mmCIF file of C-alpha atoms in Angstrom:
data_model
loop_
_atom_site.group_PDB
_atom_site.id
_atom_site.type_symbol
_atom_site.label_atom_id
_atom_site.label_comp_id
_atom_site.label_asym_id
_atom_site.label_seq_id
_atom_site.Cartn_x
_atom_site.Cartn_y
_atom_site.Cartn_z
ATOM 1 C CA MET A 1 -51.099 118.282 20.020
ATOM 2 C CA HIS A 2 -53.650 117.477 21.374
ATOM 3 C CA PHE A 3 -53.199 114.760 24.418
ATOM 4 C CA ASP A 4 -54.433 111.833 22.746
ATOM 5 C CA THR A 5 -52.003 112.025 19.313
ATOM 6 C CA PHE A 6 -49.336 112.974 22.103
ATOM 7 C CA ALA A 7 -49.506 110.383 24.008
ATOM 8 C CA LEU A 8 -49.667 108.144 20.733
ATOM 9 C CA ARG A 9 -46.320 109.293 19.963
ATOM 10 C CA ALA A 10 -44.669 109.404 23.352
ATOM 11 C CA SER A 11 -45.278 105.792 23.269
ATOM 12 C CA HIS A 12 -44.354 104.595 20.311
ATOM 13 C CA GLN A 13 -40.549 104.966 18.971
ATOM 14 C CA SER A 14 -40.256 103.060 15.679
ATOM 15 C CA ASP A 15 -36.492 101.338 15.423
ATOM 16 C CA SER A 16 -35.218 102.700 11.652
ATOM 17 C CA LYS A 17 -33.937 99.564 11.240
ATOM 18 C CA THR A 18 -36.381 96.819 11.799
ATOM 19 C CA GLY A 19 -39.946 99.785 11.191
ATOM 20 C CA ASP A 20 -41.116 97.787 13.804
ATOM 21 C CA VAL A 21 -45.179 100.008 14.575
ATOM 22 C CA VAL A 22 -45.407 98.032 17.572
ATOM 23 C CA ALA A 23 -42.171 98.601 20.210
ATOM 24 C CA PRO A 24 -39.791 95.547 20.804
ATOM 25 C CA ILE A 25 -40.084 93.837 24.227
ATOM 26 C CA HIS A 26 -35.726 93.541 25.706
ATOM 27 C CA LEU A 27 -36.113 90.653 27.423
ATOM 28 C CA SER A 28 -31.589 90.122 27.896
ATOM 29 C CA THR A 29 -30.392 90.866 31.118
ATOM 30 C CA THR A 30 -26.894 91.785 29.919
ATOM 31 C CA PHE A 31 -25.130 93.291 26.409
ATOM 32 C CA ALA A 32 -22.604 92.071 25.044
ATOM 33 C CA ARG A 33 -19.264 94.992 24.531
ATOM 34 C CA ASN A 34 -17.559 94.882 21.091
ATOM 35 C CA GLU A 35 -13.844 94.038 20.370
ATOM 36 C CA ALA A 36 -12.626 97.213 22.099
ATOM 37 C CA ASN A 37 -14.556 96.351 25.302
ATOM 38 C CA GLU A 38 -16.742 99.058 24.389
ATOM 39 C CA LEU A 39 -20.926 98.917 24.987
ATOM 40 C CA PRO A 40 -22.133 100.380 21.550
ATOM 41 C CA ALA A 41 -25.680 101.214 23.345
ATOM 42 C CA ASN A 42 -24.439 102.151 26.528
ATOM 43 C CA TYR A 43 -26.753 99.565 28.158
ATOM 44 C CA THR A 44 -24.630 96.730 30.582
ATOM 45 C CA TYR A 45 -27.405 95.326 32.731
ATOM 46 C CA ALA A 46 -30.501 95.232 33.656
ATOM 47 C CA ARG A 47 -31.196 96.309 36.641
ATOM 48 C CA PRO A 48 -29.664 100.064 35.837
ATOM 49 C CA ASN A 49 -30.962 100.704 32.839
ATOM 50 C CA ASN A 50 -33.303 98.443 29.609
ATOM 51 C CA PRO A 51 -34.285 100.038 26.007
ATOM 52 C CA THR A 52 -37.763 99.248 27.089
ATOM 53 C CA ARG A 53 -38.169 100.859 30.237
ATOM 54 C CA GLU A 54 -35.899 103.595 29.095
ATOM 55 C CA ALA A 55 -38.399 104.254 26.577
ATOM 56 C CA LEU A 56 -41.075 104.316 28.957
ATOM 57 C CA GLU A 57 -39.907 106.466 31.352
ATOM 58 C CA LYS A 58 -38.897 108.867 28.238
ATOM 59 C CA ALA A 59 -42.990 108.729 27.643
ATOM 60 C CA LEU A 60 -43.553 109.466 31.241
ATOM 61 C CA ALA A 61 -41.424 112.340 31.499
ATOM 62 C CA ILE A 62 -43.210 113.850 27.728
ATOM 63 C CA LEU A 63 -46.893 113.253 29.167
ATOM 64 C CA GLU A 64 -46.033 115.199 32.551
ATOM 65 C CA GLY A 65 -43.784 117.975 30.868
ATOM 66 C CA GLY A 66 -40.697 116.689 33.276
ATOM 67 C CA SER A 67 -37.249 116.340 32.481
ATOM 68 C CA VAL A 68 -36.485 113.155 33.738
ATOM 69 C CA GLY A 69 -38.531 109.966 34.639
ATOM 70 C CA MET A 70 -38.105 106.661 36.259
ATOM 71 C CA ALA A 71 -40.192 103.450 36.095
ATOM 72 C CA PHE A 72 -40.479 101.233 39.402
ATOM 73 C CA GLY A 73 -41.049 97.336 39.888
ATOM 74 C CA SER A 74 -45.122 99.772 41.652
ATOM 75 C CA GLY A 75 -45.769 102.261 43.079
ATOM 76 C CA GLN A 76 -44.748 101.694 46.659
ATOM 77 C CA ALA A 77 -41.136 101.616 45.202
ATOM 78 C CA ALA A 78 -41.552 104.632 43.641
ATOM 79 C CA THR A 79 -42.477 106.134 47.276
ATOM 80 C CA MET A 80 -39.841 104.483 49.020
ATOM 81 C CA THR A 81 -36.562 105.088 46.924
ATOM 82 C CA LEU A 82 -37.944 109.208 46.872
ATOM 83 C CA PHE A 83 -37.760 108.737 51.230
ATOM 84 C CA GLN A 84 -35.321 106.902 51.471
ATOM 85 C CA ALA A 85 -32.958 109.869 48.958
ATOM 86 C CA LEU A 86 -33.743 111.816 51.701
ATOM 87 C CA ARG A 87 -31.364 111.624 55.254
ATOM 88 C CA PRO A 88 -32.302 111.303 58.534
ATOM 89 C CA GLY A 89 -33.498 114.079 60.874
ATOM 90 C CA ASP A 90 -35.254 115.138 57.526
ATOM 91 C CA HIS A 91 -38.879 116.217 58.179
ATOM 92 C CA VAL A 92 -42.059 115.560 55.761
ATOM 93 C CA LEU A 93 -45.136 116.495 55.391
ATOM 94 C CA LEU A 94 -48.203 114.529 54.163
ATOM 95 C CA SER A 95 -51.642 114.805 53.514
ATOM 96 C CA THR A 96 -54.805 113.463 56.530
ATOM 97 C CA ASP A 97 -56.300 111.718 53.830
ATOM 98 C CA ALA A 98 -54.023 109.666 51.286
ATOM 99 C CA TYR A 99 -53.571 106.783 49.855
ATOM 100 C CA TYR A 100 -53.212 104.425 53.012
ATOM 101 C CA GLY A 101 -49.523 102.780 51.946
ATOM 102 C CA THR A 102 -47.639 105.994 52.034
ATOM 103 C CA PRO A 103 -47.803 106.790 56.428
ATOM 104 C CA ALA A 104 -47.069 103.245 56.116
ATOM 105 C CA LEU A 105 -44.065 103.652 54.940
ATOM 106 C CA LEU A 106 -42.906 106.373 57.491
ATOM 107 C CA GLU A 107 -44.059 105.317 60.193
ATOM 108 C CA GLN A 108 -43.058 101.749 59.531
ATOM 109 C CA VAL A 109 -39.977 102.024 57.763
ATOM 110 C CA PHE A 110 -38.616 106.096 57.525
ATOM 111 C CA HIS A 111 -39.752 107.346 61.086
ATOM 112 C CA PRO A 112 -37.195 104.276 63.260
ATOM 113 C CA TRP A 113 -34.408 105.020 60.500
ATOM 114 C CA GLY A 114 -34.962 108.517 61.410
ATOM 115 C CA LEU A 115 -36.925 110.400 59.639
ATOM 116 C CA THR A 116 -40.195 112.512 61.106
ATOM 117 C CA TYR A 117 -43.079 113.422 59.379
ATOM 118 C CA THR A 118 -47.016 115.381 60.202
ATOM 119 C CA ARG A 119 -50.207 114.873 58.226
ATOM 120 C CA VAL A 120 -52.149 117.602 58.180
ATOM 121 C CA PRO A 121 -55.586 118.337 55.725
ATOM 122 C CA MET A 122 -53.885 119.258 52.205
ATOM 123 C CA ASN A 123 -57.190 122.154 52.115
ATOM 124 C CA ASP A 124 -55.747 123.830 54.813
ATOM 125 C CA LEU A 125 -53.024 126.529 54.248
ATOM 126 C CA ASP A 126 -52.511 127.891 57.245
ATOM 127 C CA ALA A 127 -52.122 124.615 58.657
ATOM 128 C CA ILE A 128 -49.651 123.431 56.314
ATOM 129 C CA LYS A 129 -47.933 126.646 57.231
ATOM 130 C CA ALA A 130 -47.596 126.056 60.457
ATOM 131 C CA SER A 131 -46.810 122.954 60.427
ATOM 132 C CA ILE A 132 -43.778 123.518 57.995
ATOM 133 C CA HIS A 133 -40.812 122.798 60.147
ATOM 134 C CA GLU A 134 -36.748 124.241 58.964
ATOM 135 C CA ASN A 135 -36.246 120.379 58.561
ATOM 136 C CA THR A 136 -38.746 120.034 56.056
ATOM 137 C CA ARG A 137 -37.665 118.941 52.730
ATOM 138 C CA VAL A 138 -40.751 117.248 51.400
ATOM 139 C CA VAL A 139 -44.123 118.222 51.030
ATOM 140 C CA TRP A 140 -46.266 115.721 49.727
ATOM 141 C CA CYS A 141 -49.469 115.696 48.390
ATOM 142 C CA GLU A 142 -52.202 113.743 46.733
ATOM 143 C CA THR A 143 -54.990 115.713 44.846
ATOM 144 C CA PRO A 144 -57.679 114.069 44.565
ATOM 145 C CA SER A 145 -57.084 112.335 47.975
ATOM 146 C CA ASN A 146 -57.762 109.036 48.588
ATOM 147 C CA PRO A 147 -60.321 108.189 49.327
ATOM 148 C CA MET A 148 -62.429 111.285 50.291
ATOM 149 C CA LEU A 149 -61.276 113.275 47.435
ATOM 150 C CA ASP A 150 -60.167 115.863 48.966
ATOM 151 C CA ILE A 151 -58.579 119.122 46.634
ATOM 152 C CA THR A 152 -55.341 120.488 47.239
ATOM 153 C CA ASP A 153 -54.866 123.624 45.576
ATOM 154 C CA LEU A 154 -50.944 122.577 43.962
ATOM 155 C CA LEU A 155 -50.282 126.498 43.306
ATOM 156 C CA SER A 156 -50.259 127.527 46.941
ATOM 157 C CA VAL A 157 -48.787 124.639 48.291
ATOM 158 C CA SER A 158 -46.309 123.955 46.287
ATOM 159 C CA ARG A 159 -45.334 128.223 46.764
ATOM 160 C CA LEU A 160 -45.482 127.306 50.603
ATOM 161 C CA ALA A 161 -42.931 124.201 50.211
ATOM 162 C CA HIS A 162 -40.262 125.729 47.730
ATOM 163 C CA ASP A 163 -40.520 129.300 50.191
ATOM 164 C CA ALA A 164 -38.955 126.606 53.707
ATOM 165 C CA GLY A 165 -36.751 125.196 50.952
ATOM 166 C CA ALA A 166 -38.679 121.740 50.383
ATOM 167 C CA ILE A 167 -39.364 120.274 47.357
ATOM 168 C CA CYS A 168 -43.548 119.278 46.054
ATOM 169 C CA VAL A 169 -44.406 116.278 45.428
ATOM 170 C CA CYS A 170 -47.655 115.204 43.649
ATOM 171 C CA ASP A 171 -49.257 111.543 43.978
ATOM 172 C CA ASN A 172 -50.981 112.076 40.096
ATOM 173 C CA THR A 173 -52.361 108.536 40.110
ATOM 174 C CA TRP A 174 -56.337 109.252 40.148
ATOM 175 C CA ALA A 175 -56.189 112.670 38.324
ATOM 176 C CA THR A 176 -53.612 111.165 35.378
ATOM 177 C CA PRO A 177 -52.061 113.636 33.051
ATOM 178 C CA VAL A 178 -54.670 113.852 31.052
ATOM 179 C CA LEU A 179 -56.676 115.600 33.554
ATOM 180 C CA GLN A 180 -53.754 117.675 35.749
ATOM 181 C CA ARG A 181 -50.252 117.987 34.874
ATOM 182 C CA PRO A 182 -48.385 119.025 38.422
ATOM 183 C CA LEU A 183 -45.392 119.893 37.534
ATOM 184 C CA ASP A 184 -47.131 122.638 35.390
ATOM 185 C CA LEU A 185 -48.831 124.398 38.740
ATOM 186 C CA ASN A 186 -44.670 124.178 40.199
ATOM 187 C CA CYS A 187 -44.673 121.219 41.627
ATOM 188 C CA ASP A 188 -41.142 119.498 41.441
ATOM 189 C CA VAL A 189 -41.847 115.441 41.426
ATOM 190 C CA VAL A 190 -45.141 113.396 40.288
ATOM 191 C CA MET A 191 -45.335 109.936 41.802
ATOM 192 C CA HIS A 192 -47.713 107.140 39.687
ATOM 193 C CA SER A 193 -48.692 104.140 40.584
ATOM 194 C CA THR A 194 -48.893 103.056 36.987
ATOM 195 C CA THR A 195 -51.036 99.670 38.049
ATOM 196 C CA LYS A 196 -53.974 101.901 37.680
ATOM 197 C CA TYR A 197 -54.660 104.256 34.225
ATOM 198 C CA LEU A 198 -51.619 104.315 32.916
ATOM 199 C CA SER A 199 -51.567 100.948 32.488
ATOM 200 C CA GLY A 200 -55.666 100.262 32.466
ATOM 201 C CA HIS A 201 -56.290 97.139 32.308
ATOM 202 C CA SER A 202 -55.246 95.016 35.993
ATOM 203 C CA ASP A 203 -52.547 93.336 35.064
ATOM 204 C CA VAL A 204 -49.412 95.195 35.414
ATOM 205 C CA LEU A 205 -47.431 96.602 39.012
ATOM 206 C CA GLY A 206 -45.103 99.615 38.565
ATOM 207 C CA GLY A 207 -44.695 102.220 39.336
ATOM 208 C CA ALA A 208 -43.032 106.192 38.074
ATOM 209 C CA LEU A 209 -41.481 109.276 39.193
ATOM 210 C CA ILE A 210 -41.283 111.855 37.204
ATOM 211 C CA PHE A 211 -39.416 114.973 37.956
ATOM 212 C CA LYS A 212 -39.271 118.853 36.830
ATOM 213 C CA GLN A 213 -35.468 118.825 36.806
ATOM 214 C CA ASP A 214 -32.688 117.074 36.279
ATOM 215 C CA ASN A 215 -30.410 117.565 39.532
ATOM 216 C CA ASP A 216 -28.459 116.669 42.112
ATOM 217 C CA PHE A 217 -31.582 115.082 44.036
ATOM 218 C CA THR A 218 -33.098 113.278 41.065
ATOM 219 C CA GLN A 219 -29.283 111.672 40.201
ATOM 220 C CA ARG A 220 -29.232 110.370 43.618
ATOM 221 C CA VAL A 221 -32.839 108.797 43.550
ATOM 222 C CA ARG A 222 -32.053 107.246 40.452
ATOM 223 C CA THR A 223 -28.647 106.013 41.954
ATOM 224 C CA LEU A 224 -30.454 104.841 45.265
ATOM 225 C CA GLN A 225 -33.059 102.885 42.574
ATOM 226 C CA GLY A 226 -30.728 100.651 40.655
ATOM 227 C CA LEU A 227 -29.104 100.078 43.786
ATOM 228 C CA SER A 228 -31.739 98.368 45.416
ATOM 229 C CA GLY A 229 -33.075 96.877 42.268
ATOM 230 C CA ALA A 230 -36.744 98.751 42.547
ATOM 231 C CA VAL A 231 -37.594 98.333 38.538
ATOM 232 C CA PRO A 232 -39.824 97.060 36.881
ATOM 233 C CA SER A 233 -39.870 93.752 34.023
ATOM 234 C CA PRO A 234 -39.120 94.938 30.962
ATOM 235 C CA PHE A 235 -42.338 92.738 29.858
ATOM 236 C CA ASP A 236 -44.397 95.036 32.738
ATOM 237 C CA CYS A 237 -42.921 97.862 31.226
ATOM 238 C CA TRP A 238 -43.826 97.460 27.794
ATOM 239 C CA LEU A 239 -47.713 96.767 28.790
ATOM 240 C CA VAL A 240 -48.007 100.015 30.524
ATOM 241 C CA SER A 241 -46.161 101.761 27.560
ATOM 242 C CA ARG A 242 -49.148 99.992 25.771
ATOM 243 C CA GLY A 243 -52.011 101.599 28.567
ATOM 244 C CA ILE A 244 -50.788 105.293 27.597
ATOM 245 C CA LYS A 245 -51.705 104.689 23.655
ATOM 246 C CA THR A 246 -55.206 104.629 24.974
ATOM 247 C CA LEU A 247 -54.795 106.871 28.186
ATOM 248 C CA GLY A 248 -57.053 109.938 26.771
ATOM 249 C CA VAL A 249 -60.314 108.193 24.988
ATOM 250 C CA ARG A 250 -59.985 105.434 28.312
ATOM 251 C CA VAL A 251 -60.616 108.023 31.099
ATOM 252 C CA ARG A 252 -62.535 110.501 29.586
ATOM 253 C CA ALA A 253 -65.339 108.120 28.796
ATOM 254 C CA GLN A 254 -64.270 106.879 32.388
ATOM 255 C CA THR A 255 -65.379 110.341 33.606
ATOM 256 C CA ALA A 256 -68.463 111.048 31.913
ATOM 257 C CA THR A 257 -69.737 107.886 33.647
ATOM 258 C CA ALA A 258 -68.284 108.786 36.910
ATOM 259 C CA GLN A 259 -69.706 112.039 36.262
ATOM 260 C CA ALA A 260 -73.550 110.271 35.439
ATOM 261 C CA ILE A 261 -73.768 107.572 38.863
ATOM 262 C CA ALA A 262 -72.230 110.813 41.022
ATOM 263 C CA GLU A 263 -75.123 112.779 40.154
ATOM 264 C CA PHE A 264 -77.469 109.954 39.768
ATOM 265 C CA LEU A 265 -76.204 108.776 43.704
ATOM 266 C CA ASP A 266 -76.170 112.907 45.901
ATOM 267 C CA GLY A 267 -79.734 112.957 46.774
ATOM 268 C CA HIS A 268 -80.048 108.968 47.009
ATOM 269 C CA PRO A 269 -81.914 109.175 50.291
ATOM 270 C CA SER A 270 -80.330 105.729 51.126
ATOM 271 C CA VAL A 271 -77.160 107.926 50.652
ATOM 272 C CA GLU A 272 -75.505 110.192 53.081
ATOM 273 C CA LYS A 273 -72.558 111.563 51.238
ATOM 274 C CA VAL A 274 -70.923 111.527 47.380
ATOM 275 C CA HIS A 275 -67.432 112.873 47.436
ATOM 276 C CA TYR A 276 -66.756 113.444 44.081
ATOM 277 C CA PRO A 277 -65.477 116.835 42.411
ATOM 278 C CA GLY A 278 -67.436 116.997 39.833
ATOM 279 C CA LEU A 279 -70.611 117.557 41.890
ATOM 280 C CA ALA A 280 -71.878 121.379 41.881
ATOM 281 C CA ASN A 281 -71.386 121.437 45.232
ATOM 282 C CA HIS A 282 -68.059 120.275 45.516
ATOM 283 C CA PRO A 283 -66.416 123.292 47.851
ATOM 284 C CA ASP A 284 -63.619 123.381 45.908
ATOM 285 C CA ARG A 285 -64.768 124.058 42.442
ATOM 286 C CA ALA A 286 -62.800 126.759 42.062
ATOM 287 C CA ILE A 287 -59.473 125.108 42.721
ATOM 288 C CA ILE A 288 -60.893 122.008 40.763
ATOM 289 C CA ARG A 289 -61.414 124.434 37.391
ATOM 290 C CA GLN A 290 -58.299 126.083 37.575
ATOM 291 C CA GLN A 291 -55.889 122.886 37.759
ATOM 292 C CA MET A 292 -57.949 120.078 36.461
ATOM 293 C CA ASN A 293 -59.144 119.721 32.945
ATOM 294 C CA ALA A 294 -62.375 116.989 34.258
ATOM 295 C CA PRO A 295 -62.990 115.526 37.758
ATOM 296 C CA GLY A 296 -62.063 111.920 36.873
ATOM 297 C CA ALA A 297 -62.892 108.955 37.237
ATOM 298 C CA MET A 298 -62.968 108.287 40.929
ATOM 299 C CA LEU A 299 -65.758 108.393 43.790
ATOM 300 C CA SER A 300 -66.345 107.340 46.784
ATOM 301 C CA VAL A 301 -70.294 107.442 48.232
ATOM 302 C CA GLN A 302 -71.952 106.925 52.151
ATOM 303 C CA VAL A 303 -74.409 105.248 52.874
ATOM 304 C CA LYS A 304 -76.683 105.809 55.748
ATOM 305 C CA GLY A 305 -77.240 102.744 58.292
ATOM 306 C CA GLY A 306 -73.537 102.619 58.706
ATOM 307 C CA GLN A 307 -70.634 99.764 57.822
ATOM 308 C CA ASP A 308 -73.294 97.189 58.314
ATOM 309 C CA GLU A 309 -75.740 98.902 55.079
ATOM 310 C CA ALA A 310 -72.643 99.732 53.714
ATOM 311 C CA LEU A 311 -71.177 96.249 53.048
ATOM 312 C CA ARG A 312 -74.785 94.298 52.720
ATOM 313 C CA PHE A 313 -75.241 97.114 49.569
ATOM 314 C CA ILE A 314 -72.113 96.082 47.590
ATOM 315 C CA GLY A 315 -72.961 92.293 48.213
ATOM 316 C CA LYS A 316 -76.297 92.865 46.029
ATOM 317 C CA LEU A 317 -74.560 94.713 43.554
ATOM 318 C CA ASN A 318 -73.813 92.380 40.052
ATOM 319 C CA LEU A 319 -71.723 94.853 37.709
ATOM 320 C CA PHE A 320 -69.565 96.263 40.300
ATOM 321 C CA ILE A 321 -66.428 93.417 40.822
ATOM 322 C CA ARG A 322 -65.633 93.960 44.899
ATOM 323 C CA ALA A 323 -61.986 94.694 44.339
ATOM 324 C CA THR A 324 -58.766 96.415 45.709
ATOM 325 C CA SER A 325 -57.225 99.087 42.937
ATOM 326 C CA LEU A 326 -58.721 101.259 40.131
ATOM 327 C CA GLY A 327 -57.952 102.420 36.843
ATOM 328 C CA GLY A 328 -58.868 99.317 34.939
ATOM 329 C CA VAL A 329 -61.435 98.788 32.708
ATOM 330 C CA GLU A 330 -63.869 97.102 34.576
ATOM 331 C CA SER A 331 -65.848 99.399 37.431
ATOM 332 C CA LEU A 332 -64.471 98.100 40.926
ATOM 333 C CA ILE A 333 -66.209 98.966 44.291
ATOM 334 C CA GLU A 334 -64.735 97.916 47.661
ATOM 335 C CA HIS A 335 -65.693 98.813 51.918
ATOM 336 C CA ARG A 336 -62.010 101.035 52.141
ATOM 337 C CA ALA A 337 -61.726 100.919 56.099
ATOM 338 C CA SER A 338 -61.725 97.021 55.672
ATOM 339 C CA VAL A 339 -59.175 97.279 53.426
ATOM 340 C CA GLU A 340 -56.854 99.469 55.271
ATOM 341 C CA GLY A 341 -56.973 97.647 58.308
ATOM 342 C CA PRO A 342 -58.674 98.328 62.480
ATOM 343 C CA ASN A 343 -56.021 101.744 62.376
ATOM 344 C CA SER A 344 -58.147 103.596 59.086
ATOM 345 C CA SER A 345 -59.517 106.772 60.105
ATOM 346 C CA THR A 346 -61.958 106.189 56.674
ATOM 347 C CA PRO A 347 -65.975 106.555 57.783
ATOM 348 C CA LYS A 348 -66.747 103.174 57.926
ATOM 349 C CA ASN A 349 -69.740 103.666 55.940
ATOM 350 C CA LEU A 350 -67.192 104.660 52.831
ATOM 351 C CA LEU A 351 -67.604 103.020 49.591
ATOM 352 C CA ARG A 352 -64.756 103.871 47.281
ATOM 353 C CA ILE A 353 -65.456 103.427 43.200
ATOM 354 C CA SER A 354 -63.640 103.154 40.489
ATOM 355 C CA VAL A 355 -65.515 103.980 37.560
ATOM 356 C CA GLY A 356 -65.098 101.319 34.288
ATOM 357 C CA LEU A 357 -66.016 101.359 30.801
ATOM 358 C CA GLU A 358 -69.159 99.570 31.259
ATOM 359 C CA HIS A 359 -72.081 101.220 29.781
ATOM 360 C CA ALA A 360 -73.916 104.188 32.783
ATOM 361 C CA GLU A 361 -77.520 103.153 32.252
ATOM 362 C CA ASP A 362 -76.076 99.764 33.041
ATOM 363 C CA LEU A 363 -74.515 100.634 35.992
ATOM 364 C CA ILE A 364 -76.978 102.840 37.618
ATOM 365 C CA ALA A 365 -79.087 100.417 36.985
ATOM 366 C CA ASP A 366 -76.972 98.006 38.985
ATOM 367 C CA LEU A 367 -76.616 100.317 41.759
ATOM 368 C CA ALA A 368 -80.385 101.748 42.003
ATOM 369 C CA ARG A 369 -81.098 98.105 42.491
ATOM 370 C CA ALA A 370 -78.996 97.460 44.802
ATOM 371 C CA LEU A 371 -80.060 100.322 46.554
ATOM 372 C CA ARG A 372 -83.916 99.490 47.460
#
């Protein structure tokens, strides 16, 4: 089946008893036992499991081609729980360009606890190979990366991880399963901030892990999730499931507009550099064609004139909302270094753009006027 049909079927699991076309929301926090003290449907309490969350987790596993899906209260909760499943003394390999919250977790929470980590460019296979240690347990990829949109060769990196006895985890938030399926490229775990494209409307906080295999590590993560309560509410799960139904059409439309915007900005006299996997001059075009169906709806642009000029430019925009986050139906723009804080390594003149569903010509006209 095509992805759109696939997503609709995965996200709608009808109830034969009621015939509901739209799945119900199960809000109960506890479930009754029968006269024999048995649980008729194996639900006992909302923290370990819930019917609405379970339906979302099945849909997530189907979309990414995995065995087990787990829904979390946020992307950070998902990341944190996976790291908690490691042991003190284990080592994590992480990209130098990644969502800033991931290394922040490692540095501020897990390094004092006993994890070690190394950051390397994930598009440099020699650097990765040199940085894998005997105690490396996780190689964490993010492709395209945030905010520089670097590309990781997932087949090659997962091979290096497996040769060392480590697992390869991919943050697939930006690409989504519409454009890239890391488990098909030999990764072991996929992470999503479902806040972004999967829900798609900037109105729900959530995260997910999808595992290729149901093994001891998978079950350890599930146990930790239940013990810590790192779970989303039933209503949040329902909202993400609803968003999945339109994921394909949204991402394809947003990608087409992002391509047009990137081509407009590339070579503009006021622009220093555009970071976008769909540009013909991207150095990793061969890898992009190998592992992605399309370049996605995220791009970053470096404005000539430094931070002051970048801030002046976004201050003149009318259609782009100056806000953090991405993947919603509205177009957002932000000065990334300001969001990441004083320790940010992001260029001070870089602006990150999340392209929404506005018409491409209107967005380009807004950019052109602000760049004058």
